């Protein structure tokens, strides 16, 4: 059995279909989705998960109708403003990742303020990906590495050396990635960091994903065999060794 994942990532998908099922405008689904994030964050804390990273807006979501994009951004600003005190109270450290260079100044300031005011949080790191794309992340990391090493060529760049320049640093790579809404794809989320992440897809729409659904995902994760390229025998003998080490502690 796998120990509890340290880092869980979620693609919060299905808000639009949740509204459609109820003959309501898509915005209502987004509102319910934002409020559901509060419940899932709480459930993660109760289950002792240290890091939660959620996908809120992808670099491809700009292709949506401008009214929907505007509503989503309005929601982000409101969420950031209304949640700061609660996040602080719960010991949550907020991190916001993505390309924020083109954001309105008000949103950039809100993001900086919320991150600064919650920087002492030690219970859970909540990372919200807004205008995030995995391809963007890899490219910006390479550019940042090159800026930091102006006299070295890209030939000298190793995989591990890129890690500190990825927007998720210093988070560990996600152990478990959950996608709600029934699609089985990554849609450009954490494509570098999820190279060895366990994937879990559920048909539940994001506003319906609750503590029980999270537990189902964790149960599924606990039964996965994480080989990282090794054989079953190697994995078994190293987990036996770990168990023995644990006993002699
Ligand atoms: C996810 O829900 C939220 C965002 C992508 C911002 P969707 O809005 O994609 O919901 P569906 O997939 O249309 O149901
Ligand atoms: C992925 O959902 C992005 C977020 C949840 C923020 P989409 O609904 O945009 O994904 P696709 O377009 O179905 O792949
Ligand atoms: Mg969708």
mmCIF file of C-alpha atoms and ligand atoms in Angstrom:
data_model
loop_
_atom_site.group_PDB
_atom_site.id
_atom_site.type_symbol
_atom_site.label_atom_id
_atom_site.label_comp_id
_atom_site.label_asym_id
_atom_site.label_seq_id
_atom_site.Cartn_x
_atom_site.Cartn_y
_atom_site.Cartn_z
ATOM 1 C CA UNK A 1 0.000 0.000 0.000
ATOM 2 C CA UNK A 2 1.227 3.463 -0.858
ATOM 3 C CA UNK A 3 1.524 5.998 1.929
ATOM 4 C CA UNK A 4 -0.751 9.035 1.685
ATOM 5 C CA UNK A 5 0.162 11.288 -1.265
ATOM 6 C CA UNK A 6 2.111 14.374 -0.224
ATOM 7 C CA UNK A 7 0.960 16.352 -3.221
ATOM 8 C CA UNK A 8 -2.443 16.055 -4.907
ATOM 9 C CA UNK A 9 -3.241 17.952 -8.118
ATOM 10 C CA UNK A 10 -6.775 18.449 -9.444
ATOM 11 C CA UNK A 11 -8.121 19.451 -12.844
ATOM 12 C CA UNK A 12 -11.416 20.967 -11.724
ATOM 13 C CA UNK A 13 -13.502 20.222 -14.805
ATOM 14 C CA UNK A 14 -17.243 20.018 -15.457
ATOM 15 C CA UNK A 15 -18.652 23.309 -14.133
ATOM 16 C CA UNK A 16 -20.353 24.078 -17.464
ATOM 17 C CA UNK A 17 -22.037 20.669 -17.679
ATOM 18 C CA UNK A 18 -23.104 20.921 -14.044
ATOM 19 C CA UNK A 19 -25.040 24.121 -14.934
ATOM 20 C CA UNK A 20 -26.373 22.723 -18.189
ATOM 21 C CA UNK A 21 -27.886 19.760 -16.364
ATOM 22 C CA UNK A 22 -29.786 22.261 -14.216
ATOM 23 C CA UNK A 23 -30.699 24.545 -17.137
ATOM 24 C CA UNK A 24 -28.668 27.337 -15.577
ATOM 25 C CA UNK A 25 -26.047 29.667 -17.091
ATOM 26 C CA UNK A 26 -22.428 28.419 -17.051
ATOM 27 C CA UNK A 27 -21.483 31.142 -14.560
ATOM 28 C CA UNK A 28 -23.513 29.434 -11.855
ATOM 29 C CA UNK A 29 -21.402 26.306 -12.308
ATOM 30 C CA UNK A 30 -18.219 28.339 -11.973
ATOM 31 C CA UNK A 31 -19.565 29.925 -8.793
ATOM 32 C CA UNK A 32 -20.434 26.517 -7.357
ATOM 33 C CA UNK A 33 -17.050 25.238 -8.471
ATOM 34 C CA UNK A 34 -15.248 28.012 -6.598
ATOM 35 C CA UNK A 35 -17.272 27.318 -3.494
ATOM 36 C CA UNK A 36 -16.549 23.588 -3.790
ATOM 37 C CA UNK A 37 -12.817 24.336 -3.711
ATOM 38 C CA UNK A 38 -13.326 25.477 -0.092
ATOM 39 C CA UNK A 39 -14.812 22.077 0.813
ATOM 40 C CA UNK A 40 -12.103 20.104 -0.940
ATOM 41 C CA UNK A 41 -9.337 22.172 0.673
ATOM 42 C CA UNK A 42 -10.919 21.447 4.064
ATOM 43 C CA UNK A 43 -11.146 17.730 3.246
ATOM 44 C CA UNK A 44 -7.466 17.681 2.220
ATOM 45 C CA UNK A 45 -6.474 19.252 5.539
ATOM 46 C CA UNK A 46 -8.578 16.711 7.438
ATOM 47 C CA UNK A 47 -6.887 13.905 5.519
ATOM 48 C CA UNK A 48 -3.419 15.331 6.207
ATOM 49 C CA UNK A 49 -2.447 16.146 2.634
ATOM 50 C CA UNK A 50 0.299 18.774 2.615
ATOM 51 C CA UNK A 51 0.102 20.163 -0.915
ATOM 52 C CA UNK A 52 -2.898 20.719 -3.191
ATOM 53 C CA UNK A 53 -2.535 22.194 -6.685
ATOM 54 C CA UNK A 54 -5.640 23.057 -8.698
ATOM 55 C CA UNK A 55 -6.131 24.045 -12.333
ATOM 56 C CA UNK A 56 -8.433 27.071 -12.499
ATOM 57 C CA UNK A 57 -7.726 28.553 -15.954
ATOM 58 C CA UNK A 58 -5.579 27.198 -18.758
ATOM 59 C CA UNK A 59 -3.626 29.114 -21.395
ATOM 60 C CA UNK A 60 -6.157 27.623 -23.839
ATOM 61 C CA UNK A 61 -9.219 28.856 -21.920
ATOM 62 C CA UNK A 62 -8.770 32.299 -23.563
ATOM 63 C CA UNK A 63 -10.525 30.692 -26.531
ATOM 64 C CA UNK A 64 -13.819 30.797 -24.595
ATOM 65 C CA UNK A 65 -16.386 33.559 -25.140
ATOM 66 C CA UNK A 66 -15.092 36.851 -23.677
ATOM 67 C CA UNK A 67 -18.061 37.096 -21.270
ATOM 68 C CA UNK A 68 -17.165 33.737 -19.720
ATOM 69 C CA UNK A 69 -13.486 34.689 -19.432
ATOM 70 C CA UNK A 70 -14.481 37.981 -17.776
ATOM 71 C CA UNK A 71 -16.725 36.161 -15.280
ATOM 72 C CA UNK A 72 -13.958 33.739 -14.404
ATOM 73 C CA UNK A 73 -11.466 36.539 -13.777
ATOM 74 C CA UNK A 74 -14.026 38.410 -11.723
ATOM 75 C CA UNK A 75 -14.449 35.256 -9.665
ATOM 76 C CA UNK A 76 -10.674 34.922 -9.118
ATOM 77 C CA UNK A 77 -10.429 38.503 -7.823
ATOM 78 C CA UNK A 78 -13.417 37.992 -5.527
ATOM 79 C CA UNK A 79 -12.090 34.631 -4.307
ATOM 80 C CA UNK A 80 -8.687 36.115 -3.511
ATOM 81 C CA UNK A 81 -10.263 39.030 -1.615
ATOM 82 C CA UNK A 82 -12.779 37.002 0.338
ATOM 83 C CA UNK A 83 -10.582 34.043 1.237
ATOM 84 C CA UNK A 84 -7.433 35.658 2.659
ATOM 85 C CA UNK A 85 -8.596 35.737 6.289
ATOM 86 C CA UNK A 86 -9.921 32.184 6.149
ATOM 87 C CA UNK A 87 -6.762 30.905 4.491
ATOM 88 C CA UNK A 88 -4.671 32.542 7.215
ATOM 89 C CA UNK A 89 -6.876 31.080 9.954
ATOM 90 C CA UNK A 90 -6.533 27.591 8.528
ATOM 91 C CA UNK A 91 -2.747 27.853 8.112
ATOM 92 C CA UNK A 92 -2.968 27.661 4.332
ATOM 93 C CA UNK A 93 -0.156 29.051 2.259
ATOM 94 C CA UNK A 94 -1.422 30.300 -1.092
ATOM 95 C CA UNK A 95 0.692 30.105 -4.221
ATOM 96 C CA UNK A 96 -0.560 31.220 -7.634
ATOM 97 C CA UNK A 97 1.200 29.893 -10.734
ATOM 98 C CA UNK A 98 0.845 30.714 -14.430
ATOM 99 C CA UNK A 99 1.711 33.518 -16.819
ATOM 100 C CA UNK A 100 0.461 36.600 -14.993
ATOM 101 C CA UNK A 101 2.300 39.162 -17.085
ATOM 102 C CA UNK A 102 -0.787 40.170 -19.085
ATOM 103 C CA UNK A 103 -3.162 40.304 -16.084
ATOM 104 C CA UNK A 104 -4.815 43.565 -15.091
ATOM 105 C CA UNK A 105 -2.841 45.351 -12.364
ATOM 106 C CA UNK A 106 -5.665 44.839 -9.836
ATOM 107 C CA UNK A 107 -5.455 41.065 -10.180
ATOM 108 C CA UNK A 108 -1.654 41.015 -10.028
ATOM 109 C CA UNK A 109 -1.776 43.106 -6.831
ATOM 110 C CA UNK A 110 -4.451 40.874 -5.309
ATOM 111 C CA UNK A 111 -2.389 37.791 -6.070
ATOM 112 C CA UNK A 112 0.778 39.283 -4.557
ATOM 113 C CA UNK A 113 -1.082 40.454 -1.474
ATOM 114 C CA UNK A 114 -2.848 37.131 -0.865
ATOM 115 C CA UNK A 115 0.412 35.182 -1.292
ATOM 116 C CA UNK A 116 2.344 37.538 0.992
ATOM 117 C CA UNK A 117 -0.330 37.502 3.707
ATOM 118 C CA UNK A 118 -0.522 33.702 3.774
ATOM 119 C CA UNK A 119 3.211 33.027 3.398
ATOM 120 C CA UNK A 120 3.513 31.726 6.994
ATOM 121 C CA UNK A 121 0.915 28.968 6.485
ATOM 122 C CA UNK A 122 2.295 25.536 7.346
ATOM 123 C CA UNK A 123 -0.744 23.264 7.280
ATOM 124 C CA UNK A 124 -1.314 23.077 3.511
ATOM 125 C CA UNK A 125 0.106 24.735 0.402
ATOM 126 C CA UNK A 126 -2.745 25.590 -1.940
ATOM 127 C CA UNK A 127 -1.420 26.315 -5.431
ATOM 128 C CA UNK A 128 -3.905 27.780 -7.885
ATOM 129 C CA UNK A 129 -2.934 27.622 -11.562
ATOM 130 C CA UNK A 130 -4.367 30.616 -13.448
ATOM 131 C CA UNK A 131 -3.393 31.184 -17.079
ATOM 132 C CA UNK A 132 -1.223 28.128 -16.652
ATOM 133 C CA UNK A 133 -0.021 25.754 -19.336
ATOM 134 C CA UNK A 134 2.519 22.977 -18.976
ATOM 135 C CA UNK A 135 4.179 23.997 -22.233
ATOM 136 C CA UNK A 136 4.435 27.583 -20.993
ATOM 137 C CA UNK A 137 5.988 26.314 -17.746
ATOM 138 C CA UNK A 138 8.704 24.270 -19.456
ATOM 139 C CA UNK A 139 9.603 27.114 -21.797
ATOM 140 C CA UNK A 140 9.683 29.789 -19.091
ATOM 141 C CA UNK A 141 11.835 27.494 -16.922
ATOM 142 C CA UNK A 142 14.354 27.061 -19.731
ATOM 143 C CA UNK A 143 14.428 30.793 -20.372
ATOM 144 C CA UNK A 144 14.903 31.500 -16.660
ATOM 145 C CA UNK A 145 17.731 28.951 -16.482
ATOM 146 C CA UNK A 146 19.420 30.614 -19.455
ATOM 147 C CA UNK A 147 19.101 34.052 -17.826
ATOM 148 C CA UNK A 148 20.673 32.675 -14.637
ATOM 149 C CA UNK A 149 23.497 31.000 -16.613
ATOM 150 C CA UNK A 150 24.239 33.483 -19.387
ATOM 151 C CA UNK A 151 27.628 31.955 -20.167
ATOM 152 C CA UNK A 152 26.455 28.345 -20.410
ATOM 153 C CA UNK A 153 24.851 26.747 -23.426
ATOM 154 C CA UNK A 154 21.605 24.768 -23.373
ATOM 155 C CA UNK A 155 23.734 21.654 -23.936
ATOM 156 C CA UNK A 156 24.780 21.963 -20.290
ATOM 157 C CA UNK A 157 21.224 22.010 -18.978
ATOM 158 C CA UNK A 158 20.251 18.754 -17.218
ATOM 159 C CA UNK A 159 16.720 17.661 -16.276
ATOM 160 C CA UNK A 160 17.255 18.095 -12.538
ATOM 161 C CA UNK A 161 18.725 21.546 -13.045
ATOM 162 C CA UNK A 162 15.476 22.704 -14.604
ATOM 163 C CA UNK A 163 13.450 21.826 -11.481
ATOM 164 C CA UNK A 164 14.174 25.042 -9.527
ATOM 165 C CA UNK A 165 12.948 27.127 -12.457
ATOM 166 C CA UNK A 166 9.573 25.409 -12.864
ATOM 167 C CA UNK A 167 6.705 27.493 -11.500
ATOM 168 C CA UNK A 168 5.763 24.755 -9.011
ATOM 169 C CA UNK A 169 9.161 24.837 -7.256
ATOM 170 C CA UNK A 170 9.787 23.973 -4.390
ATOM 171 C CA UNK A 171 6.759 21.664 -4.353
ATOM 172 C CA UNK A 172 7.443 17.963 -4.749
ATOM 173 C CA UNK A 173 6.093 16.425 -7.944
ATOM 174 C CA UNK A 174 2.401 15.476 -7.603
ATOM 175 C CA UNK A 175 1.834 11.902 -6.427
ATOM 176 C CA UNK A 176 -1.795 11.849 -7.517
ATOM 177 C CA UNK A 177 -3.576 13.864 -10.206
ATOM 178 C CA UNK A 178 -7.377 13.827 -10.180
ATOM 179 C CA UNK A 179 -9.491 15.018 -13.100
ATOM 180 C CA UNK A 180 -13.221 15.469 -12.641
ATOM 181 C CA UNK A 181 -15.739 15.821 -15.482
ATOM 182 C CA UNK A 182 -15.144 12.545 -17.298
ATOM 183 C CA UNK A 183 -12.352 13.488 -19.729
ATOM 184 C CA UNK A 184 -9.173 11.408 -19.712
ATOM 185 C CA UNK A 185 -6.546 13.965 -20.660
ATOM 186 C CA UNK A 186 -4.153 16.415 -19.027
ATOM 187 C CA UNK A 187 -5.185 19.462 -21.119
ATOM 188 C CA UNK A 188 -1.675 20.939 -20.736
ATOM 189 C CA UNK A 189 -1.590 20.756 -16.918
ATOM 190 C CA UNK A 190 1.752 19.988 -15.178
ATOM 191 C CA UNK A 191 2.958 17.943 -18.140
ATOM 192 C CA UNK A 192 6.591 17.921 -16.933
ATOM 193 C CA UNK A 193 5.843 17.469 -13.229
ATOM 194 C CA UNK A 194 3.289 14.675 -13.805
ATOM 195 C CA UNK A 195 5.692 12.397 -15.680
ATOM 196 C CA UNK A 196 5.348 9.758 -12.922
ATOM 197 C CA UNK A 197 2.151 10.897 -11.249
ATOM 198 C CA UNK A 198 -0.709 8.447 -10.694
ATOM 199 C CA UNK A 199 -3.740 9.590 -12.708
ATOM 200 C CA UNK A 200 -7.327 9.283 -11.501
ATOM 201 C CA UNK A 201 -10.291 10.191 -13.700
ATOM 202 C CA UNK A 202 -13.839 10.472 -12.412
ATOM 203 C CA UNK A 203 -17.125 11.260 -14.160
ATOM 204 C CA UNK A 204 -18.242 13.404 -11.234
ATOM 205 C CA UNK A 205 -18.565 17.054 -12.218
ATOM 206 C CA UNK A 206 -16.351 19.388 -10.183
ATOM 207 C CA UNK A 207 -19.128 21.031 -8.101
ATOM 208 C CA UNK A 208 -20.224 17.503 -7.053
ATOM 209 C CA UNK A 209 -16.741 16.291 -6.074
ATOM 210 C CA UNK A 210 -16.870 15.982 -2.267
ATOM 211 C CA UNK A 211 -14.861 14.541 0.645
ATOM 212 C CA UNK A 212 -16.139 11.030 -0.112
ATOM 213 C CA UNK A 213 -15.058 11.345 -3.747
ATOM 214 C CA UNK A 214 -11.639 12.518 -2.596
ATOM 215 C CA UNK A 215 -11.399 9.493 -0.316
ATOM 216 C CA UNK A 216 -12.261 7.203 -3.264
ATOM 217 C CA UNK A 217 -9.387 8.740 -5.237
ATOM 218 C CA UNK A 218 -7.014 8.304 -2.276
ATOM 219 C CA UNK A 219 -8.118 4.687 -1.861
ATOM 220 C CA UNK A 220 -7.418 4.031 -5.528
ATOM 221 C CA UNK A 221 -4.007 5.689 -5.177
ATOM 222 C CA UNK A 222 -3.107 3.615 -2.131
ATOM 223 C CA UNK A 223 -3.408 0.421 -4.209
ATOM 224 C CA UNK A 224 -1.288 1.566 -7.156
ATOM 225 C CA UNK A 225 2.146 0.062 -7.662
ATOM 226 C CA UNK A 226 4.614 2.846 -8.339
ATOM 227 C CA UNK A 227 7.486 1.211 -10.149
ATOM 228 C CA UNK A 228 9.324 4.242 -11.556
ATOM 229 C CA UNK A 229 10.716 1.994 -14.260
ATOM 230 C CA UNK A 230 11.825 -0.818 -11.901
ATOM 231 C CA UNK A 231 10.571 -4.397 -11.774
ATOM 232 C CA UNK A 232 7.939 -5.623 -9.298
ATOM 233 C CA UNK A 233 10.623 -7.598 -7.442
ATOM 234 C CA UNK A 234 12.803 -4.527 -6.987
ATOM 235 C CA UNK A 235 9.848 -2.521 -5.746
ATOM 236 C CA UNK A 236 8.862 -5.267 -3.277
ATOM 237 C CA UNK A 237 12.355 -5.679 -1.851
ATOM 238 C CA UNK A 238 12.861 -1.936 -1.434
ATOM 239 C CA UNK A 239 9.527 -1.544 0.349
ATOM 240 C CA UNK A 240 10.487 -4.490 2.617
ATOM 241 C CA UNK A 241 13.750 -2.704 3.424
ATOM 242 C CA UNK A 242 11.846 0.495 4.163
ATOM 243 C CA UNK A 243 9.489 -1.391 6.505
ATOM 244 C CA UNK A 244 12.462 -2.940 8.360
ATOM 245 C CA UNK A 245 14.170 0.443 8.678
ATOM 246 C CA UNK A 246 10.919 1.840 10.074
ATOM 247 C CA UNK A 247 10.797 -0.986 12.708
ATOM 248 C CA UNK A 248 14.362 -0.399 13.928
ATOM 249 C CA UNK A 249 13.822 3.343 14.371
HETATM 250 C C1 LIG B 1 -13.862 23.816 -15.665
HETATM 251 O O1 LIG B 1 -15.166 23.605 -16.049
HETATM 252 C C2 LIG B 1 -13.573 25.255 -15.363
HETATM 253 C C3 LIG B 1 -12.672 25.902 -16.341
HETATM 254 C C4 LIG B 1 -12.123 25.340 -17.361
HETATM 255 C C5 LIG B 1 -12.399 27.295 -16.107
HETATM 256 P P1 LIG B 1 -15.647 23.805 -17.548
HETATM 257 O O2 LIG B 1 -16.102 25.213 -17.713
HETATM 258 O O3 LIG B 1 -14.604 23.365 -18.503
HETATM 259 O O4 LIG B 1 -16.877 22.840 -17.579
HETATM 260 P P2 LIG B 1 -17.330 21.930 -18.809
HETATM 261 O O5 LIG B 1 -16.172 21.059 -19.194
HETATM 262 O O6 LIG B 1 -17.732 22.853 -19.918
HETATM 263 O O7 LIG B 1 -18.485 21.146 -18.269
HETATM 264 C C1 LIG B 2 -9.063 22.087 -18.300
HETATM 265 O O1 LIG B 2 -10.412 22.049 -18.582
HETATM 266 C C2 LIG B 2 -8.707 23.394 -17.687
HETATM 267 C C3 LIG B 2 -9.257 23.641 -16.364
HETATM 268 C C4 LIG B 2 -9.989 22.844 -15.641
HETATM 269 C C5 LIG B 2 -8.926 24.921 -15.803
HETATM 270 P P1 LIG B 2 -10.979 22.364 -20.056
HETATM 271 O O2 LIG B 2 -12.437 22.190 -19.968
HETATM 272 O O3 LIG B 2 -10.480 23.678 -20.517
HETATM 273 O O4 LIG B 2 -10.283 21.220 -20.916
HETATM 274 P P2 LIG B 2 -10.589 20.691 -22.372
HETATM 275 O O5 LIG B 2 -10.707 21.892 -23.257
HETATM 276 O O6 LIG B 2 -11.887 19.925 -22.309
HETATM 277 O O7 LIG B 2 -9.436 19.800 -22.699
HETATM 278 MG MG1 LIG B 3 -14.208 21.563 -19.404
#
